[in-house]
């Protein structure tokens, strides 16, 4: 049984549980306890506060964990990033009141900065030769300048909405963060390692499918070459005959981001009956 530490609520919880569900790993509908075994896969989830996840993995309380890279970098525990999960993307940035005249990073010299990430901040300030007074608060960091507690803040920025509603502007981005799968630095027993390999394999298949669409359409035989040239598929597209010998059916996989661009050009080239389908999983 592989034990995975997962955030019990907050920023990453929903997306983590969705990823686990998409990977075909099922749990009882209601979580009554902090340690919950899966119904169909040899893993159990240990629900923790995000702050405690790096430590739980470093000490072996959990075998692996899913947590924001920001927490991993802040906690400086002996863990390694096994896989970047690509969701809950955010950044850790310095922000100051909107009406202040910002002159560059040296502005922070001698200033007071509120944050929940003192380790990452200190490291950044040291590298830039800046001495500032770091004021650690856990939660609601964004209100500190407004109530006269600090000159600026160093905090998570995602949409930027929190900064705007507190009359702050982002002036320096220090790191990018996203959800990551972390493990300890030691070797797992063989059976757990096998479960972990399978887990990462499934996560990759879910992630690969996420950004892709399955595309199928009818194409006049005479236009087949032109249409195929437009398709950036995984390999060459599948071409199937239709009852009408002048037409064929073309199937391929495209990046969701290429979608509108390609659809327009396909139509112009003569493709008809274009269908775009979600892909559940993709195994390269
Ligand atoms: C973070 C951060 C901001 C907010 C930024 O808080 O502290 O409050 O997210 O997001 P935005 O740019 O989309 O507005 P989080 O929700 O992680 O909760 P916490 O402050 O309790 O850690
Ligand atoms: Zn917050």
Short mmCIF file of C-alpha atoms and ligand atoms in Angstrom, two decimals:
data_model
loop_
_atom_site.label_atom_id
_atom_site.label_comp_id
_atom_site.label_asym_id
_atom_site.label_seq_id
_atom_site.Cartn_x
_atom_site.Cartn_y
_atom_site.Cartn_z
CA UNK A 1 0.00 0.00 0.00
CA UNK A 2 1.55 3.27 -1.17
CA UNK A 3 0.68 6.19 1.10
CA UNK A 4 0.08 9.55 -0.62
CA UNK A 5 -0.09 12.76 1.39
CA UNK A 6 -2.68 15.13 -0.06
CA UNK A 7 -3.83 18.56 1.03
CA UNK A 8 -7.03 18.15 3.04
CA UNK A 9 -8.55 21.36 1.75
CA UNK A 10 -7.64 24.56 -0.04
CA UNK A 11 -5.88 25.46 -3.22
CA UNK A 12 -4.83 22.02 -4.43
CA UNK A 13 -7.43 19.71 -2.94
CA UNK A 14 -10.05 19.68 -5.72
CA UNK A 15 -7.65 19.35 -8.61
CA UNK A 16 -5.61 16.67 -6.84
CA UNK A 17 -8.70 14.56 -6.19
CA UNK A 18 -9.85 15.06 -9.77
CA UNK A 19 -6.50 13.87 -11.11
CA UNK A 20 -6.61 10.82 -8.86
CA UNK A 21 -10.17 10.05 -10.04
CA UNK A 22 -9.17 10.48 -13.69
CA UNK A 23 -6.34 8.02 -13.05
CA UNK A 24 -9.04 5.47 -12.23
CA UNK A 25 -8.30 5.38 -8.50
CA UNK A 26 -11.48 5.26 -6.45
CA UNK A 27 -12.21 6.21 -2.86
CA UNK A 28 -15.28 5.91 -0.67
CA UNK A 29 -17.61 8.84 -1.37
CA UNK A 30 -17.31 10.39 2.08
CA UNK A 31 -13.98 10.92 3.83
CA UNK A 32 -14.58 10.15 7.47
CA UNK A 33 -10.98 9.67 8.53
CA UNK A 34 -7.61 11.23 7.75
CA UNK A 35 -6.26 8.01 6.26
CA UNK A 36 -8.41 6.56 3.50
CA UNK A 37 -7.56 3.44 1.46
CA UNK A 38 -8.60 3.24 -2.21
CA UNK A 39 -11.30 0.75 -3.15
CA UNK A 40 -9.52 -0.50 -6.28
CA UNK A 41 -5.81 0.40 -6.22
CA UNK A 42 -3.08 -0.26 -3.61
CA UNK A 43 -2.82 3.32 -2.39
CA UNK A 44 -4.12 5.18 0.64
CA UNK A 45 -4.48 8.93 1.03
CA UNK A 46 -3.28 10.74 4.12
CA UNK A 47 -5.01 14.11 4.34
CA UNK A 48 -2.75 16.85 5.76
CA UNK A 49 -2.26 20.60 5.85
CA UNK A 50 -0.12 21.63 2.85
CA UNK A 51 2.60 22.95 5.21
CA UNK A 52 3.03 19.48 6.67
CA UNK A 53 3.30 17.52 3.41
CA UNK A 54 7.04 17.97 2.64
CA UNK A 55 7.92 16.96 6.20
CA UNK A 56 5.61 13.92 6.15
CA UNK A 57 7.36 12.66 3.00
CA UNK A 58 10.88 13.46 4.24
CA UNK A 59 10.27 11.51 7.46
CA UNK A 60 8.54 8.62 5.72
CA UNK A 61 5.12 9.14 7.33
CA UNK A 62 3.90 9.23 3.74
CA UNK A 63 5.68 7.62 0.79
CA UNK A 64 4.86 10.39 -1.66
CA UNK A 65 2.94 13.65 -1.56
CA UNK A 66 1.12 16.04 -3.84
CA UNK A 67 1.81 19.64 -2.92
CA UNK A 68 2.66 23.04 -4.41
CA UNK A 69 6.29 23.51 -5.42
CA UNK A 70 6.15 26.69 -3.31
CA UNK A 71 5.76 24.56 -0.16
CA UNK A 72 8.57 22.23 -1.23
CA UNK A 73 10.96 25.14 -1.78
CA UNK A 74 9.94 26.88 1.44
CA UNK A 75 10.22 23.85 3.71
CA UNK A 76 13.70 22.77 2.50
CA UNK A 77 12.99 19.15 3.46
CA UNK A 78 14.91 16.21 2.01
CA UNK A 79 12.41 15.38 -0.72
CA UNK A 80 12.65 15.24 -4.49
CA UNK A 81 10.19 16.26 -7.18
CA UNK A 82 9.16 13.10 -9.03
CA UNK A 83 6.71 14.60 -11.46
CA UNK A 84 5.29 18.01 -12.32
CA UNK A 85 1.52 17.75 -12.36
CA UNK A 86 0.80 20.92 -14.32
CA UNK A 87 -2.16 22.23 -12.32
CA UNK A 88 -2.55 24.89 -9.60
CA UNK A 89 -0.06 27.06 -11.40
CA UNK A 90 0.82 30.24 -9.56
CA UNK A 91 3.82 32.42 -8.80
CA UNK A 92 5.42 33.85 -5.71
CA UNK A 93 5.87 37.56 -6.12
CA UNK A 94 6.72 40.75 -4.34
CA UNK A 95 3.93 43.32 -4.41
CA UNK A 96 3.63 46.87 -3.12
CA UNK A 97 0.85 49.47 -2.77
CA UNK A 98 -0.29 50.77 -6.15
CA UNK A 99 0.40 54.43 -5.42
CA UNK A 100 4.06 53.88 -4.50
CA UNK A 101 6.76 54.91 -6.96
CA UNK A 102 8.70 51.70 -7.59
CA UNK A 103 12.35 52.14 -8.51
CA UNK A 104 13.45 48.53 -8.90
CA UNK A 105 14.31 45.76 -6.47
CA UNK A 106 16.53 48.05 -4.36
CA UNK A 107 13.32 49.78 -3.30
CA UNK A 108 12.90 46.96 -0.77
CA UNK A 109 16.13 47.86 1.05
CA UNK A 110 15.24 48.72 4.64
CA UNK A 111 11.55 48.00 4.05
CA UNK A 112 9.22 45.70 5.93
CA UNK A 113 7.81 42.75 3.92
CA UNK A 114 4.96 40.52 5.11
CA UNK A 115 4.99 36.90 3.91
CA UNK A 116 4.23 33.27 4.71
CA UNK A 117 7.34 32.29 2.71
CA UNK A 118 10.30 33.71 4.67
CA UNK A 119 12.85 31.13 3.45
CA UNK A 120 12.29 31.75 -0.26
CA UNK A 121 12.12 35.50 0.34
CA UNK A 122 15.31 35.62 2.43
CA UNK A 123 17.15 33.68 -0.23
CA UNK A 124 16.01 36.12 -2.92
CA UNK A 125 16.92 39.17 -0.83
CA UNK A 126 20.36 37.74 -0.03
CA UNK A 127 21.08 37.02 -3.68
CA UNK A 128 20.23 40.64 -4.47
CA UNK A 129 22.14 42.12 -1.56
CA UNK A 130 19.02 43.59 -0.01
CA UNK A 131 18.39 43.91 3.71
CA UNK A 132 14.72 43.99 4.63
CA UNK A 133 12.64 43.23 7.67
CA UNK A 134 10.70 40.02 7.02
CA UNK A 135 7.44 39.84 8.92
CA UNK A 136 5.98 36.32 8.94
CA UNK A 137 2.20 36.02 8.93
CA UNK A 138 0.18 32.97 8.00
CA UNK A 139 -2.79 33.90 5.86
CA UNK A 140 -4.28 37.22 4.77
CA UNK A 141 -0.83 38.54 3.96
CA UNK A 142 -2.37 40.84 1.37
CA UNK A 143 -3.98 43.08 3.98
CA UNK A 144 -0.69 43.87 5.76
CA UNK A 145 0.30 47.03 3.83
CA UNK A 146 -3.22 48.45 4.05
CA UNK A 147 -3.25 48.23 7.84
CA UNK A 148 0.27 49.61 8.18
CA UNK A 149 1.87 46.30 9.13
CA UNK A 150 4.34 46.28 6.23
CA UNK A 151 5.54 48.20 3.18
CA UNK A 152 5.09 45.31 0.80
CA UNK A 153 4.19 41.64 0.63
CA UNK A 154 5.64 38.45 -0.80
CA UNK A 155 2.86 36.00 -1.57
CA UNK A 156 1.17 33.63 -3.99
CA UNK A 157 -0.31 35.29 -7.05
CA UNK A 158 -2.58 33.31 -9.30
CA UNK A 159 -5.25 35.36 -11.08
CA UNK A 160 -3.96 38.55 -9.48
CA UNK A 161 -7.45 39.32 -8.15
CA UNK A 162 -6.35 39.41 -4.52
CA UNK A 163 -3.69 42.03 -5.30
CA UNK A 164 -6.13 44.21 -7.24
CA UNK A 165 -8.74 44.16 -4.52
CA UNK A 166 -6.11 45.19 -1.98
CA UNK A 167 -4.68 48.01 -4.11
CA UNK A 168 -1.37 46.23 -4.60
CA UNK A 169 0.75 45.69 -7.71
CA UNK A 170 3.12 42.84 -8.46
CA UNK A 171 6.64 44.22 -8.96
CA UNK A 172 8.94 41.18 -8.87
CA UNK A 173 8.16 37.55 -9.69
CA UNK A 174 10.51 35.34 -7.69
CA UNK A 175 9.41 31.79 -8.60
CA UNK A 176 6.82 29.91 -10.64
CA UNK A 177 4.96 27.17 -8.85
CA UNK A 178 2.58 24.32 -9.67
CA UNK A 179 1.43 21.10 -8.06
CA UNK A 180 4.17 18.46 -7.93
CA UNK A 181 4.43 14.84 -6.87
CA UNK A 182 7.24 14.51 -4.34
CA UNK A 183 9.01 11.49 -2.88
CA UNK A 184 11.68 10.85 -0.29
CA UNK A 185 15.35 10.66 -1.15
CA UNK A 186 15.69 6.99 -0.16
CA UNK A 187 14.73 3.86 -2.07
CA UNK A 188 11.15 2.58 -1.72
CA UNK A 189 10.53 -1.13 -1.20
CA UNK A 190 10.02 -2.90 -4.53
CA UNK A 191 6.26 -3.37 -4.20
CA UNK A 192 5.66 0.29 -3.35
CA UNK A 193 7.95 1.42 -6.14
CA UNK A 194 5.90 -0.65 -8.60
CA UNK A 195 2.70 1.06 -7.43
CA UNK A 196 4.39 4.45 -7.70
CA UNK A 197 5.58 3.72 -11.26
CA UNK A 198 2.04 2.74 -12.21
CA UNK A 199 0.68 5.89 -10.56
CA UNK A 200 3.08 8.18 -12.48
CA UNK A 201 2.29 6.29 -15.69
CA UNK A 202 -1.42 6.97 -15.17
CA UNK A 203 -0.86 10.63 -14.23
CA UNK A 204 1.14 11.10 -17.45
CA UNK A 205 -1.63 9.49 -19.51
CA UNK A 206 -4.22 11.79 -17.94
CA UNK A 207 -2.05 14.86 -18.47
CA UNK A 208 -1.21 13.93 -22.07
CA UNK A 209 -4.92 13.59 -22.86
CA UNK A 210 -5.85 16.81 -21.08
CA UNK A 211 -4.44 19.21 -23.62
CA UNK A 212 -5.44 17.12 -26.65
CA UNK A 213 -8.54 16.52 -28.74
CA UNK A 214 -9.52 13.66 -31.02
CA UNK A 215 -10.41 15.03 -34.42
CA UNK A 216 -12.30 13.21 -37.18
CA UNK A 217 -13.71 14.43 -40.46
CA UNK A 218 -14.75 13.47 -43.97
CA UNK A 219 -12.40 14.55 -46.74
CA UNK A 220 -12.71 14.33 -50.52
CA UNK A 221 -10.02 11.93 -51.83
CA UNK A 222 -8.72 14.69 -54.08
CA UNK A 223 -8.03 16.91 -51.06
CA UNK A 224 -6.53 14.24 -48.81
CA UNK A 225 -2.90 15.29 -49.30
CA UNK A 226 -3.69 18.93 -48.55
CA UNK A 227 -5.67 18.07 -45.43
CA UNK A 228 -3.00 15.71 -44.09
CA UNK A 229 -0.42 18.46 -44.53
CA UNK A 230 -2.44 20.65 -42.15
CA UNK A 231 -2.50 18.05 -39.39
CA UNK A 232 0.24 18.05 -36.76
CA UNK A 233 -0.85 14.67 -35.32
CA UNK A 234 1.11 12.29 -33.12
CA UNK A 235 2.16 10.18 -36.10
CA UNK A 236 0.52 10.09 -39.47
CA UNK A 237 -3.30 10.30 -39.33
CA UNK A 238 -5.60 7.31 -39.76
CA UNK A 239 -7.36 7.33 -43.14
CA UNK A 240 -10.40 5.07 -43.57
CA UNK A 241 -12.48 4.43 -46.67
CA UNK A 242 -16.12 5.55 -46.81
CA UNK A 243 -19.03 3.95 -48.68
CA UNK A 244 -18.69 6.75 -51.22
CA UNK A 245 -15.34 5.99 -52.85
CA UNK A 246 -14.67 9.69 -53.56
CA UNK A 247 -14.48 10.40 -49.84
CA UNK A 248 -12.50 9.12 -46.87
CA UNK A 249 -12.54 9.58 -43.12
CA UNK A 250 -9.49 11.10 -41.45
CA UNK A 251 -8.78 10.66 -37.71
CA UNK A 252 -6.05 12.32 -35.70
CA UNK A 253 -5.10 13.90 -32.36
CA UNK A 254 -4.39 17.62 -32.04
CA UNK A 255 -3.41 20.07 -29.32
CA UNK A 256 -6.44 21.88 -27.98
CA UNK A 257 -4.57 25.15 -28.46
CA UNK A 258 -4.26 24.52 -32.22
CA UNK A 259 -7.95 23.76 -32.48
CA UNK A 260 -9.57 26.91 -33.94
CA UNK A 261 -6.73 27.66 -36.26
CA UNK A 262 -6.81 24.19 -37.75
CA UNK A 263 -10.60 23.85 -37.94
CA UNK A 264 -10.91 26.93 -40.11
CA UNK A 265 -8.21 25.80 -42.50
CA UNK A 266 -9.62 22.28 -42.70
CA UNK A 267 -13.03 23.61 -43.68
CA UNK A 268 -11.50 25.87 -46.29
CA UNK A 269 -9.66 22.90 -47.75
CA UNK A 270 -12.87 20.89 -48.12
CA UNK A 271 -13.19 18.79 -44.96
CA UNK A 272 -16.79 18.18 -43.83
CA UNK A 273 -18.56 16.69 -40.83
CA UNK A 274 -15.70 17.65 -38.51
CA UNK A 275 -16.01 16.13 -35.03
CA UNK A 276 -13.86 17.10 -32.08
CA UNK A 277 -13.93 14.73 -29.12
CA UNK A 278 -12.45 14.75 -25.65
CA UNK A 279 -9.76 12.18 -24.99
CA UNK A 280 -10.03 10.41 -21.65
CA UNK A 281 -6.49 9.00 -21.47
CA UNK A 282 -3.55 8.92 -23.78
CA UNK A 283 -0.72 6.41 -23.62
CA UNK A 284 2.16 7.48 -25.86
C1 LIG B 1 -3.28 32.72 -2.00
C2 LIG B 1 -2.64 34.04 -1.70
C3 LIG B 1 -3.68 35.03 -2.09
C4 LIG B 1 -4.39 34.32 -3.23
C5 LIG B 1 -3.92 34.82 -4.56
O1 LIG B 1 -4.05 32.33 -0.94
O2 LIG B 1 -2.31 34.13 -0.32
O3 LIG B 1 -4.56 35.29 -1.04
O4 LIG B 1 -4.09 32.94 -3.14
O5 LIG B 1 -4.71 34.30 -5.62
P1 LIG B 1 -5.25 35.25 -6.76
O6 LIG B 1 -4.07 35.92 -7.40
O7 LIG B 1 -5.94 34.32 -7.73
O8 LIG B 1 -6.20 36.24 -6.16
P2 LIG B 1 -4.65 30.85 -0.85
O9 LIG B 1 -5.94 30.79 -1.57
O10 LIG B 1 -3.63 29.86 -1.27
O11 LIG B 1 -4.97 30.69 0.69
P3 LIG B 1 -4.04 31.11 1.91
O12 LIG B 1 -3.80 32.58 1.79
O13 LIG B 1 -4.89 30.75 3.08
O14 LIG B 1 -2.81 30.29 1.79
ZN1 LIG B 2 -4.27 34.10 0.81
#
